[in-house]
PDB file of C-alpha atoms in Angstrom:
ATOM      1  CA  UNK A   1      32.162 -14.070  13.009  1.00 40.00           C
ATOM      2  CA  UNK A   2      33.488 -15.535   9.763  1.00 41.00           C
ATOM      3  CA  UNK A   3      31.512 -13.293   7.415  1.00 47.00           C
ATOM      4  CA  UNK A   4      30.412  -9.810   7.815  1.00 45.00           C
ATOM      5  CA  UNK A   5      26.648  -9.072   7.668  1.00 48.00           C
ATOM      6  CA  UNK A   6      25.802  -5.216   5.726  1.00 54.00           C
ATOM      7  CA  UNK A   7      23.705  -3.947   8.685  1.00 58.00           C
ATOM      8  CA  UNK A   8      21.759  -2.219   6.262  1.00 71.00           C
ATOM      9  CA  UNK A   9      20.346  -6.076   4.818  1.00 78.00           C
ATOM     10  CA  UNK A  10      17.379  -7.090   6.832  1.00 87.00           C
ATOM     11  CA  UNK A  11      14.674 -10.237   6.774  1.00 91.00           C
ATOM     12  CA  UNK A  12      11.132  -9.222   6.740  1.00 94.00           C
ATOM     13  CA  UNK A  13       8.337 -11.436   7.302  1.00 96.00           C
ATOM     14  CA  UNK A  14       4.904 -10.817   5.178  1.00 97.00           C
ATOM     15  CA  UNK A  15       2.167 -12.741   6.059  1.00 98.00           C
ATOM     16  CA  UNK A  16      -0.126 -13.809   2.695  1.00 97.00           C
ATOM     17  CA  UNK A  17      -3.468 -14.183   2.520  1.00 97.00           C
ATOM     18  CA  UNK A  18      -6.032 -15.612   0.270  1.00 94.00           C
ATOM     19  CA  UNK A  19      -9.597 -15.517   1.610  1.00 93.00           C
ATOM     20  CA  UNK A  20     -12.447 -17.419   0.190  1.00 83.00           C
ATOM     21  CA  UNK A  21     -14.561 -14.175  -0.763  1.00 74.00           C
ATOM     22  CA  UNK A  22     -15.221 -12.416  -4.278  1.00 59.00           C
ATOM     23  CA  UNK A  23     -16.242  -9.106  -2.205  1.00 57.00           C
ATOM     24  CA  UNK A  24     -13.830  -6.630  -1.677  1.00 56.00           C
ATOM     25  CA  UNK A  25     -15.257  -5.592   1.558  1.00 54.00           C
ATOM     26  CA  UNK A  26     -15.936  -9.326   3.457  1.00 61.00           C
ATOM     27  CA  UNK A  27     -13.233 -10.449   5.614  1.00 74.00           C
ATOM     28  CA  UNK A  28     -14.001 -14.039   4.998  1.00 83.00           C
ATOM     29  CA  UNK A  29     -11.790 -17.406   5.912  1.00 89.00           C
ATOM     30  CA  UNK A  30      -8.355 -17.411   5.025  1.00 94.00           C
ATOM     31  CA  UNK A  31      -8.045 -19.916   2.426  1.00 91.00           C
ATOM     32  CA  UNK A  32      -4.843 -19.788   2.016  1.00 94.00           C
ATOM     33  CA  UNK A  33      -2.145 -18.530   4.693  1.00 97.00           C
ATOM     34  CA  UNK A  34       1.611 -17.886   3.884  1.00 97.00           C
ATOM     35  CA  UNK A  35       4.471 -16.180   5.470  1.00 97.00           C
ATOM     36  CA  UNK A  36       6.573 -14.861   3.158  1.00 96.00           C
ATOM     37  CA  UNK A  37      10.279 -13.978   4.522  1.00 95.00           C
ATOM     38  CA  UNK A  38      12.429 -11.826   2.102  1.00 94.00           C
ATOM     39  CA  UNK A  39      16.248 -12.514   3.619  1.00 93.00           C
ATOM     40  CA  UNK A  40      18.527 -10.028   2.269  1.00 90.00           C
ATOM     41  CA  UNK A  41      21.341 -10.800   4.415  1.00 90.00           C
ATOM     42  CA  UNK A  42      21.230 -14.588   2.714  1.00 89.00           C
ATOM     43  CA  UNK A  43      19.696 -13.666  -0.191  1.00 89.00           C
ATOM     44  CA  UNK A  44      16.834 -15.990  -0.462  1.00 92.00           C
ATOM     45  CA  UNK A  45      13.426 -15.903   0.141  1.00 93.00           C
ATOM     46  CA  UNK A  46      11.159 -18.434   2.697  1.00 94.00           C
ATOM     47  CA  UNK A  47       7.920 -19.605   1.344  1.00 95.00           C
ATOM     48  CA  UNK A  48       5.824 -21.357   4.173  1.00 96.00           C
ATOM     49  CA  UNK A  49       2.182 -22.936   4.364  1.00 96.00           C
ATOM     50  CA  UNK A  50       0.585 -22.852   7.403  1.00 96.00           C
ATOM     51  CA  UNK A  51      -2.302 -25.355   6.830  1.00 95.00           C
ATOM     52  CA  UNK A  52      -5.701 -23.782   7.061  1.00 94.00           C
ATOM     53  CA  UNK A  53      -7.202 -26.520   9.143  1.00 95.00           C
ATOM     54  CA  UNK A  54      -4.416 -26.039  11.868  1.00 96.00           C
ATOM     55  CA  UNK A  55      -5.657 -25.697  15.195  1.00 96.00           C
ATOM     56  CA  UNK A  56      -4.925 -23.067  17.252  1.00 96.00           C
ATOM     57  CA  UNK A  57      -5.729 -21.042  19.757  1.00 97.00           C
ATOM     58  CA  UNK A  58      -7.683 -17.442  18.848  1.00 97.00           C
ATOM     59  CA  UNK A  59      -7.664 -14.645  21.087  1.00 97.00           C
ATOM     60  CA  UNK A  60     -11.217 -14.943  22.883  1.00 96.00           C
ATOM     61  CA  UNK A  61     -12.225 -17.110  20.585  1.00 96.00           C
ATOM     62  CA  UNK A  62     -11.187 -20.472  21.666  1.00 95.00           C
ATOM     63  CA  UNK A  63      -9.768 -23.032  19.952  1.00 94.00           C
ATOM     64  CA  UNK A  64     -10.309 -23.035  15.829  1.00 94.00           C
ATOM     65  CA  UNK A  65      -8.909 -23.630  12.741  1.00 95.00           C
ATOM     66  CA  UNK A  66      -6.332 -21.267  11.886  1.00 97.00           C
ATOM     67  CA  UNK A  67      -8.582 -20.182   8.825  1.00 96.00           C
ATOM     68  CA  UNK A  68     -10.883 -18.521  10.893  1.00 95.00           C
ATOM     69  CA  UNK A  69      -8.963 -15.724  12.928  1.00 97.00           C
ATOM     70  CA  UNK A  70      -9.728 -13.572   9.032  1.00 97.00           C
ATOM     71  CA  UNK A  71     -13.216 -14.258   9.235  1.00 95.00           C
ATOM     72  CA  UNK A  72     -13.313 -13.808  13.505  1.00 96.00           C
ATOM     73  CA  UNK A  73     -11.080 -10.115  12.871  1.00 96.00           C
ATOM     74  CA  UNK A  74      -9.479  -9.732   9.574  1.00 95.00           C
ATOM     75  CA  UNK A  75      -5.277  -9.350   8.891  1.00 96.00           C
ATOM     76  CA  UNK A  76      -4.872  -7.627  12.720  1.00 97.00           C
ATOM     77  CA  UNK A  77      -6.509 -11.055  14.570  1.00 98.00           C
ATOM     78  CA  UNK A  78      -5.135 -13.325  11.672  1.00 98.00           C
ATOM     79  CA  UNK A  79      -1.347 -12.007  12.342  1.00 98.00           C
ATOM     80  CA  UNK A  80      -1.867 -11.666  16.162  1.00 98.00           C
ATOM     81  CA  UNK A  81      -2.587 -15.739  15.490  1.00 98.00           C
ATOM     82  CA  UNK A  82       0.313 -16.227  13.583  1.00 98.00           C
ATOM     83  CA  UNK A  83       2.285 -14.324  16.372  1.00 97.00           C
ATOM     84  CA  UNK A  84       1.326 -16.167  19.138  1.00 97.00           C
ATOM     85  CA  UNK A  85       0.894 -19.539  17.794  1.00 96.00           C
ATOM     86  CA  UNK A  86       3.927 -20.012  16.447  1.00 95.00           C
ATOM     87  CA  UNK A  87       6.441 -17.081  18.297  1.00 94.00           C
ATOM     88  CA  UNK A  88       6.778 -14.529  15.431  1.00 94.00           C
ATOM     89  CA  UNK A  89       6.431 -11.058  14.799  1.00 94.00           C
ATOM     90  CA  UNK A  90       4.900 -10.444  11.917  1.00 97.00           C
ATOM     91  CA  UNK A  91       3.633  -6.752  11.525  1.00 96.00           C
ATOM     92  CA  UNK A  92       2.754  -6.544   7.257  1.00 97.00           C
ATOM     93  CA  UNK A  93       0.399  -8.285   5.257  1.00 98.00           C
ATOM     94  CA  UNK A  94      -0.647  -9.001   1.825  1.00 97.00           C
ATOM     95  CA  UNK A  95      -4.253 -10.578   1.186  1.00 96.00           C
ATOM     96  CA  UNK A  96      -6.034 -11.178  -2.332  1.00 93.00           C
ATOM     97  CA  UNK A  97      -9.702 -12.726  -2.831  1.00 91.00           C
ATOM     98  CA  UNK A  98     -10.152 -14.914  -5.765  1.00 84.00           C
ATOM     99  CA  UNK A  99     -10.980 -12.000  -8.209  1.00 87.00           C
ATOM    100  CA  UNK A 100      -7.863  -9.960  -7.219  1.00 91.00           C
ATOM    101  CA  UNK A 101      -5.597 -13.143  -7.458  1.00 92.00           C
ATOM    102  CA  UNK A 102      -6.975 -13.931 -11.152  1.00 93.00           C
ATOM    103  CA  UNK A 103      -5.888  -9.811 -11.686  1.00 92.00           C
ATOM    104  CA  UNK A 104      -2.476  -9.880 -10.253  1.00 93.00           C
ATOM    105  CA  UNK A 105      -1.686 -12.392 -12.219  1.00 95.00           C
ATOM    106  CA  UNK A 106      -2.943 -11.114 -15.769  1.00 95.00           C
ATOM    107  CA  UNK A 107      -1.398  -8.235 -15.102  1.00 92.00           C
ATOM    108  CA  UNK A 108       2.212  -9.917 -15.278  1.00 93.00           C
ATOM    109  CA  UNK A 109       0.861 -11.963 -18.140  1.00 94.00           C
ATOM    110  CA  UNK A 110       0.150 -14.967 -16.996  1.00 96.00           C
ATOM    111  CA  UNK A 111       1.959 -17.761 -16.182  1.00 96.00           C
ATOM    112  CA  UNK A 112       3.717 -21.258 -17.120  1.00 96.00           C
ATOM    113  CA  UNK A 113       2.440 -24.206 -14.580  1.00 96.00           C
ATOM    114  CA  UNK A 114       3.018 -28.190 -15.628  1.00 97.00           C
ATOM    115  CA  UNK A 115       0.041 -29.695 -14.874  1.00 97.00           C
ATOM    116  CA  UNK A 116      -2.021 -33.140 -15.279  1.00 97.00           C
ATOM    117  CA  UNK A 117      -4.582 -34.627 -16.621  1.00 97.00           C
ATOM    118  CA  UNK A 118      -6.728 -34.594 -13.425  1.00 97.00           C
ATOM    119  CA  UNK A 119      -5.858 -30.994 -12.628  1.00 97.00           C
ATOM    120  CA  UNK A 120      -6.710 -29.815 -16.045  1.00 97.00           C
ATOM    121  CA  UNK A 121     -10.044 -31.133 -15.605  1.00 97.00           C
ATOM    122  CA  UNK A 122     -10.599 -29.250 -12.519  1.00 97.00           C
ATOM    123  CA  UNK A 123      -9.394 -26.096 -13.972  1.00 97.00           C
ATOM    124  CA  UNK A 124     -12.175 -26.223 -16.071  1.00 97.00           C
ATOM    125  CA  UNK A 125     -14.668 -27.101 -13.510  1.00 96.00           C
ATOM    126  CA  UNK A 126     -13.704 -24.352 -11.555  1.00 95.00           C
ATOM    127  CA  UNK A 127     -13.032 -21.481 -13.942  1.00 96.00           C
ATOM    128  CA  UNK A 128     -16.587 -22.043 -15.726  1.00 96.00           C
ATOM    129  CA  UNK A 129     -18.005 -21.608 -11.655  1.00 93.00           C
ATOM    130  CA  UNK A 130     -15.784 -19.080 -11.358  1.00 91.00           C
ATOM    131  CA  UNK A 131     -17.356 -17.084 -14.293  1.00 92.00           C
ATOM    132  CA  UNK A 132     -21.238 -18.018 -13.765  1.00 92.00           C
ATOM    133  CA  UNK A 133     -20.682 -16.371 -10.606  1.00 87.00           C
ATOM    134  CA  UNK A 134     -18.874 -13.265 -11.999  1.00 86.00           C
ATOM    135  CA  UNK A 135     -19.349 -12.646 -15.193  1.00 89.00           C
ATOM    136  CA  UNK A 136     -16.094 -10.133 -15.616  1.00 85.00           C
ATOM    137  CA  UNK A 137     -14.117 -13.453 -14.544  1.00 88.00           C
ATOM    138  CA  UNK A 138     -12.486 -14.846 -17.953  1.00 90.00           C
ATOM    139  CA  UNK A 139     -14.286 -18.326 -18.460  1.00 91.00           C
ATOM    140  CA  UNK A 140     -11.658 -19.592 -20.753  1.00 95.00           C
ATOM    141  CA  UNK A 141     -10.912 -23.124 -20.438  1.00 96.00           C
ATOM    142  CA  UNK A 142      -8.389 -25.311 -21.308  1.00 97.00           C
ATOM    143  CA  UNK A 143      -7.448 -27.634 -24.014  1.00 95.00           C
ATOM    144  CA  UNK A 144      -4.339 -29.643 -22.643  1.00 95.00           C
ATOM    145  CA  UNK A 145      -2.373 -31.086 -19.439  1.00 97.00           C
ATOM    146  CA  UNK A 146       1.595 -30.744 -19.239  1.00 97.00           C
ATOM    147  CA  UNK A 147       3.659 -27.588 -18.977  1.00 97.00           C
ATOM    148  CA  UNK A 148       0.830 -24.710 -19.935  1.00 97.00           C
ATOM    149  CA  UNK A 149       0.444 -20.832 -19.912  1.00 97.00           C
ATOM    150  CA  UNK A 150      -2.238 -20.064 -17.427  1.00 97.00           C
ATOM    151  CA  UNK A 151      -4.474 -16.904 -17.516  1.00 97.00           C
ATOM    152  CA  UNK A 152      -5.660 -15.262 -14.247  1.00 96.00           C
ATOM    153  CA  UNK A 153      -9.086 -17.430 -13.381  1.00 96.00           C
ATOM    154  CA  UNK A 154      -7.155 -20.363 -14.747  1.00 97.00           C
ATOM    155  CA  UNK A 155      -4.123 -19.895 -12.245  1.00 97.00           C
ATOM    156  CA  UNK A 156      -6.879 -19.251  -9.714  1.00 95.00           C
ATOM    157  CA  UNK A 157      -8.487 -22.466 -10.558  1.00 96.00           C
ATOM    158  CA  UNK A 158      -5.492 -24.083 -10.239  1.00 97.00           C
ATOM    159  CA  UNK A 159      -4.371 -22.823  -6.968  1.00 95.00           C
ATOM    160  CA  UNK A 160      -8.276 -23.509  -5.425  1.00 93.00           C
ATOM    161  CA  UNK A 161      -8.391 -27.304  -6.492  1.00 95.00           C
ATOM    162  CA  UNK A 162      -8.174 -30.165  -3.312  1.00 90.00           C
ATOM    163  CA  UNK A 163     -11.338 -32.189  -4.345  1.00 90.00           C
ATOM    164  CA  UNK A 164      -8.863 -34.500  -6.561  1.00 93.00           C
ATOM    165  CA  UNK A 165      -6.175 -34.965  -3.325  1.00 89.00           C
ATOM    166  CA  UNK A 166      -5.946 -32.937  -0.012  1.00 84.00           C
ATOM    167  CA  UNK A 167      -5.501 -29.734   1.362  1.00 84.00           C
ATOM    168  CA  UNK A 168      -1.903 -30.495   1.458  1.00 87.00           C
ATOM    169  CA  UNK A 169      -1.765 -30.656  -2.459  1.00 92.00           C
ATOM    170  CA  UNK A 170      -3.833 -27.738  -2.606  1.00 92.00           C
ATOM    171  CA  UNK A 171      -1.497 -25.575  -0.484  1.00 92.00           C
ATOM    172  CA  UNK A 172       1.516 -26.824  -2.577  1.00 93.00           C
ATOM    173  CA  UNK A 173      -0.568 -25.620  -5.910  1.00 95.00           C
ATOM    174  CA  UNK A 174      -0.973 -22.402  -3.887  1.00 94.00           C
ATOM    175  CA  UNK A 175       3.327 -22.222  -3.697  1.00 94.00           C
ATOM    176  CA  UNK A 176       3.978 -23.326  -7.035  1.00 95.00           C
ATOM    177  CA  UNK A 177       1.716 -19.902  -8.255  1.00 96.00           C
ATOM    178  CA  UNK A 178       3.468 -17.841  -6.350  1.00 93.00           C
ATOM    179  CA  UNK A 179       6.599 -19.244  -7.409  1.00 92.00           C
ATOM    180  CA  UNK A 180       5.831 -18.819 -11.073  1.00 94.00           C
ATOM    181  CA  UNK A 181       5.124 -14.821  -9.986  1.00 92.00           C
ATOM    182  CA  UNK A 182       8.290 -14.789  -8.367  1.00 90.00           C
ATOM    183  CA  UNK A 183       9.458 -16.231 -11.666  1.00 89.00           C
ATOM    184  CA  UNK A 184       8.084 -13.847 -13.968  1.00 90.00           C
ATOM    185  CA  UNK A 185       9.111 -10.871 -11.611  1.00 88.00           C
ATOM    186  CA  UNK A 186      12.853 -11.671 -11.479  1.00 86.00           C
ATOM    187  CA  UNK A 187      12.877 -12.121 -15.376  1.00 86.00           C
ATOM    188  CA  UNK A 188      11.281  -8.498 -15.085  1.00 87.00           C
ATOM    189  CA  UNK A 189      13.279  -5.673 -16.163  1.00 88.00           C
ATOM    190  CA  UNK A 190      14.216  -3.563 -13.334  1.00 87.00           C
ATOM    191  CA  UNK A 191      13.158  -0.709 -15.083  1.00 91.00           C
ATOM    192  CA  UNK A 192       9.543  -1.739 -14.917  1.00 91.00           C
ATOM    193  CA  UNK A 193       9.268  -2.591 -11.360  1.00 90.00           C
ATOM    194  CA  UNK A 194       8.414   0.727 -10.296  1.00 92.00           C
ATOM    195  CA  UNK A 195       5.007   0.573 -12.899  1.00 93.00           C
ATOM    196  CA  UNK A 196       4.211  -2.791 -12.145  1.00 92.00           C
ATOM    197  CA  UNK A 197       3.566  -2.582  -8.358  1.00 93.00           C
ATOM    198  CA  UNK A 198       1.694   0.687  -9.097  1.00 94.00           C
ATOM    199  CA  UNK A 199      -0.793  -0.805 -11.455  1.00 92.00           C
ATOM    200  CA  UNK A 200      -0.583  -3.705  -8.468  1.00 92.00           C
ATOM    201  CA  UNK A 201      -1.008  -2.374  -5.328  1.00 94.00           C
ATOM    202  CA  UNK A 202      -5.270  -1.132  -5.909  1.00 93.00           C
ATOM    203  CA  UNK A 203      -5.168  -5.242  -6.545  1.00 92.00           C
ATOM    204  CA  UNK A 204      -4.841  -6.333  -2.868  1.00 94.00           C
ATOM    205  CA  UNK A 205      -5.286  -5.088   0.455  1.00 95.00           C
ATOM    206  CA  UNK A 206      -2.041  -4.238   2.557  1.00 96.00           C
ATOM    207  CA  UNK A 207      -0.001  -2.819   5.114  1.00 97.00           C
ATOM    208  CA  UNK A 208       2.827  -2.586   2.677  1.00 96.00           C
ATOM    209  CA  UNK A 209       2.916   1.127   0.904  1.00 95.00           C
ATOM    210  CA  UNK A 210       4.608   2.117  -2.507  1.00 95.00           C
ATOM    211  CA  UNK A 211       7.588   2.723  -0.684  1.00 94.00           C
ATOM    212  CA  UNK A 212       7.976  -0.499   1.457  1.00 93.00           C
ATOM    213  CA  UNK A 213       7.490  -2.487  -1.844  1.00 93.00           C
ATOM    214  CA  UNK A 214      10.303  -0.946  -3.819  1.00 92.00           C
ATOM    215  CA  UNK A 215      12.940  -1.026  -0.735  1.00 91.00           C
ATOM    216  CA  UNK A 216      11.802  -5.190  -1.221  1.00 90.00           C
ATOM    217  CA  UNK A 217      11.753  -5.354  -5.008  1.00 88.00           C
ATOM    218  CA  UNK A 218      16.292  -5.847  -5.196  1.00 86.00           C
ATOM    219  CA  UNK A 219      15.829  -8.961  -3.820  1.00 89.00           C
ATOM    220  CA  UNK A 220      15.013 -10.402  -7.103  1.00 85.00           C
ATOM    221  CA  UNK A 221      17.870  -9.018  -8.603  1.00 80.00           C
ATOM    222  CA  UNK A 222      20.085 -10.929  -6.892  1.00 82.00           C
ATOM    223  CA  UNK A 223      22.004 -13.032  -9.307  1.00 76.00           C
ATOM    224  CA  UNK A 224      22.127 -16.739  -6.902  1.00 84.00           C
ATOM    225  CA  UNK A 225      18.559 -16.021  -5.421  1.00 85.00           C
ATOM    226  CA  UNK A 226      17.193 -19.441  -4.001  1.00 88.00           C
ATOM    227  CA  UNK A 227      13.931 -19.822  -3.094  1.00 89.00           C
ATOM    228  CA  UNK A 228      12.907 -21.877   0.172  1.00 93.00           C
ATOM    229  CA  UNK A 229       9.730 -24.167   0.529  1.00 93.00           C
ATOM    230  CA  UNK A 230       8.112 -25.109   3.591  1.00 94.00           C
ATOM    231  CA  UNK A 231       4.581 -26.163   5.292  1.00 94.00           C
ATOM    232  CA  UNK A 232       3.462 -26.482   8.388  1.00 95.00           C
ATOM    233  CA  UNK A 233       2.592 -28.898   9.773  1.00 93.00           C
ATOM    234  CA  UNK A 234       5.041 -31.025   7.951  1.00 88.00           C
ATOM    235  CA  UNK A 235       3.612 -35.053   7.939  1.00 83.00           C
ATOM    236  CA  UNK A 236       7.298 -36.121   7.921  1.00 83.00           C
ATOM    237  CA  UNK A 237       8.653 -33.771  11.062  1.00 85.00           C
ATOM    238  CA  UNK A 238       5.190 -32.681  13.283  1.00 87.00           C
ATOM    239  CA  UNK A 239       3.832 -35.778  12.949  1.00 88.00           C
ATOM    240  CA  UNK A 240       0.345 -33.995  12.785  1.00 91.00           C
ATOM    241  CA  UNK A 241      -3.282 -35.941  14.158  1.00 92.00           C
ATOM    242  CA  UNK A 242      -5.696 -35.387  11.680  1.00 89.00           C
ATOM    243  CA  UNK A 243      -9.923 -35.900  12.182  1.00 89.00           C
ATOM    244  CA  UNK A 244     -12.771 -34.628  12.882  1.00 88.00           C
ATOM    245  CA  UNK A 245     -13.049 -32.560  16.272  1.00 81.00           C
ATOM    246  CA  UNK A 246     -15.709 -30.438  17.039  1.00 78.00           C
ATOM    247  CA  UNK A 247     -17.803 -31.043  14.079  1.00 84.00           C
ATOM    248  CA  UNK A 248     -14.779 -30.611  11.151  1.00 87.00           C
ATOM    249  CA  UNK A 249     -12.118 -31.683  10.005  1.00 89.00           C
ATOM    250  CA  UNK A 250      -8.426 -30.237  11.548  1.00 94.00           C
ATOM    251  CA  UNK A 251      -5.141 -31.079  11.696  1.00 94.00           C
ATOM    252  CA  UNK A 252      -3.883 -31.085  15.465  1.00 93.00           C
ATOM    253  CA  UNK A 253       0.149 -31.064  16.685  1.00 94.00           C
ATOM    254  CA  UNK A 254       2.896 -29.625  18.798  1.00 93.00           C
ATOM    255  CA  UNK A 255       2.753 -26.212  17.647  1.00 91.00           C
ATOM    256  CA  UNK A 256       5.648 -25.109  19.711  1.00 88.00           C
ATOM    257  CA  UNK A 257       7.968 -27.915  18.116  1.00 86.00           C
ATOM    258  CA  UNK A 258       6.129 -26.370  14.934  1.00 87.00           C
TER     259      UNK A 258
END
């Protein structure tokens, strides 16, 4: 080998989810579906969508959309999904509703999106919904389009909208949030790290514990981080099918070339 690897470095694989429920206790559909891979040994971290309208096969459940497997048996059937469509081993997950996503992300103070005209309009739409339905929701709207601080609902809002596009756009809106967390988090001093994931860990439901976070958290410190981008299935590489089967809308491909 031309370099040598510190065996202590590892990549671990977190799969994210955002489910389309304001209860804490409702399993719901998996909105949004991630896998998150922190690589210490290349320092960089993997961001990849897996559409939610994917296809798959669910264990005794038939065929589906991939969004379902949270609903059919919360994070253990949603990962076994993950595992066995697409030849993984993913073992720790991270999911937020819409509520605990708007908290998370007040509690790092916000952050800086550029967005448009259209968008900006939808942000609105959807944070004043947002707060009709739960009061304790911040129903702040917005006043302009372009590079703009975003509050918790707002962010939310932002990351929920696909009326104005696709799903697609909708799942890259999802990355470019979690990006500006990332963002915000390596800008962080390390010497509040250890606070911060204590006041957020009662914000989502995990496998992860205090501990597993922390042993992740140098990552960020790492001076040439780069941050990958991916989503499956890709239009230009999977060359997906998409159209109504069964009664809804999916998106149907090769999910072992996948």
């Amino acid at each position: 080998l031309n370099e040598l690897i510190d065996s202590n470095k590892t990549i671990t694989n977190i799969a994210l989810f955002g489910i389309d429920t304001r209860s804490n206790n409702s399993n719901g559909r998996s909105d949004a579906i991630m896998i998150l891979s922190v690589d210490e040994i290349h320092g960089k971290i993997k961001l990849t969508s897996i559409l939610r309208d994917s296809y798959v096969p669910i264990d005794k459940h038939g065929k589906d959309k991939i969004a379902h497997a949270y609903a059919y048996g919360g994070p253990e059937l949603a990962i076994k999904t993950l595992n066995q469509n697409f030849n993984l081993d993913i073992r720790e997950y991270v999911t937020v509703n819409f509520n605990q996503l708007s908290k998370v992300i007040d509690a790092i103070g916000g952050i800086d999106i550029e967005i448009t005209k259209a968008e900006l309009k939808e942000i609105n739409r959807i944070v004043i919904e947002m707060h009709d339905e739960n009061p304790s929701i911040d129903g702040e709207t917005l006043d302009d389009y372009g590079l703009v601080h975003l509050t918790g609902a707002q962010a939310t809002a932002f990351s929920r909208i696909r009326k104005i596009d696709s799903d697609n756009e909708r799942a890259n809106r999802q990355q470019k949030v979690l990006m500006a967390l990332f963002d915000k988090c390596k800008n962080m001093p390390k010497t509040d790290y250890p606070g911060f994931i204590k006041e957020l860990l009662p914000l989502v439901k995990t496998s992860l514990d205090y501990g597993d976070i922390i042993d992740l958290a140098p990552i960020m410190l790492t001076s040439n981080l780069t941050i990958e981008q991916n989503m499956i299935p890709d239009e230009q590489i999977d060359d997906p099918i998409g159209g109504t089967y069964n009664g809804s809308w999916v998106w149907r491909y090769d999910l072992d070339d996948a």
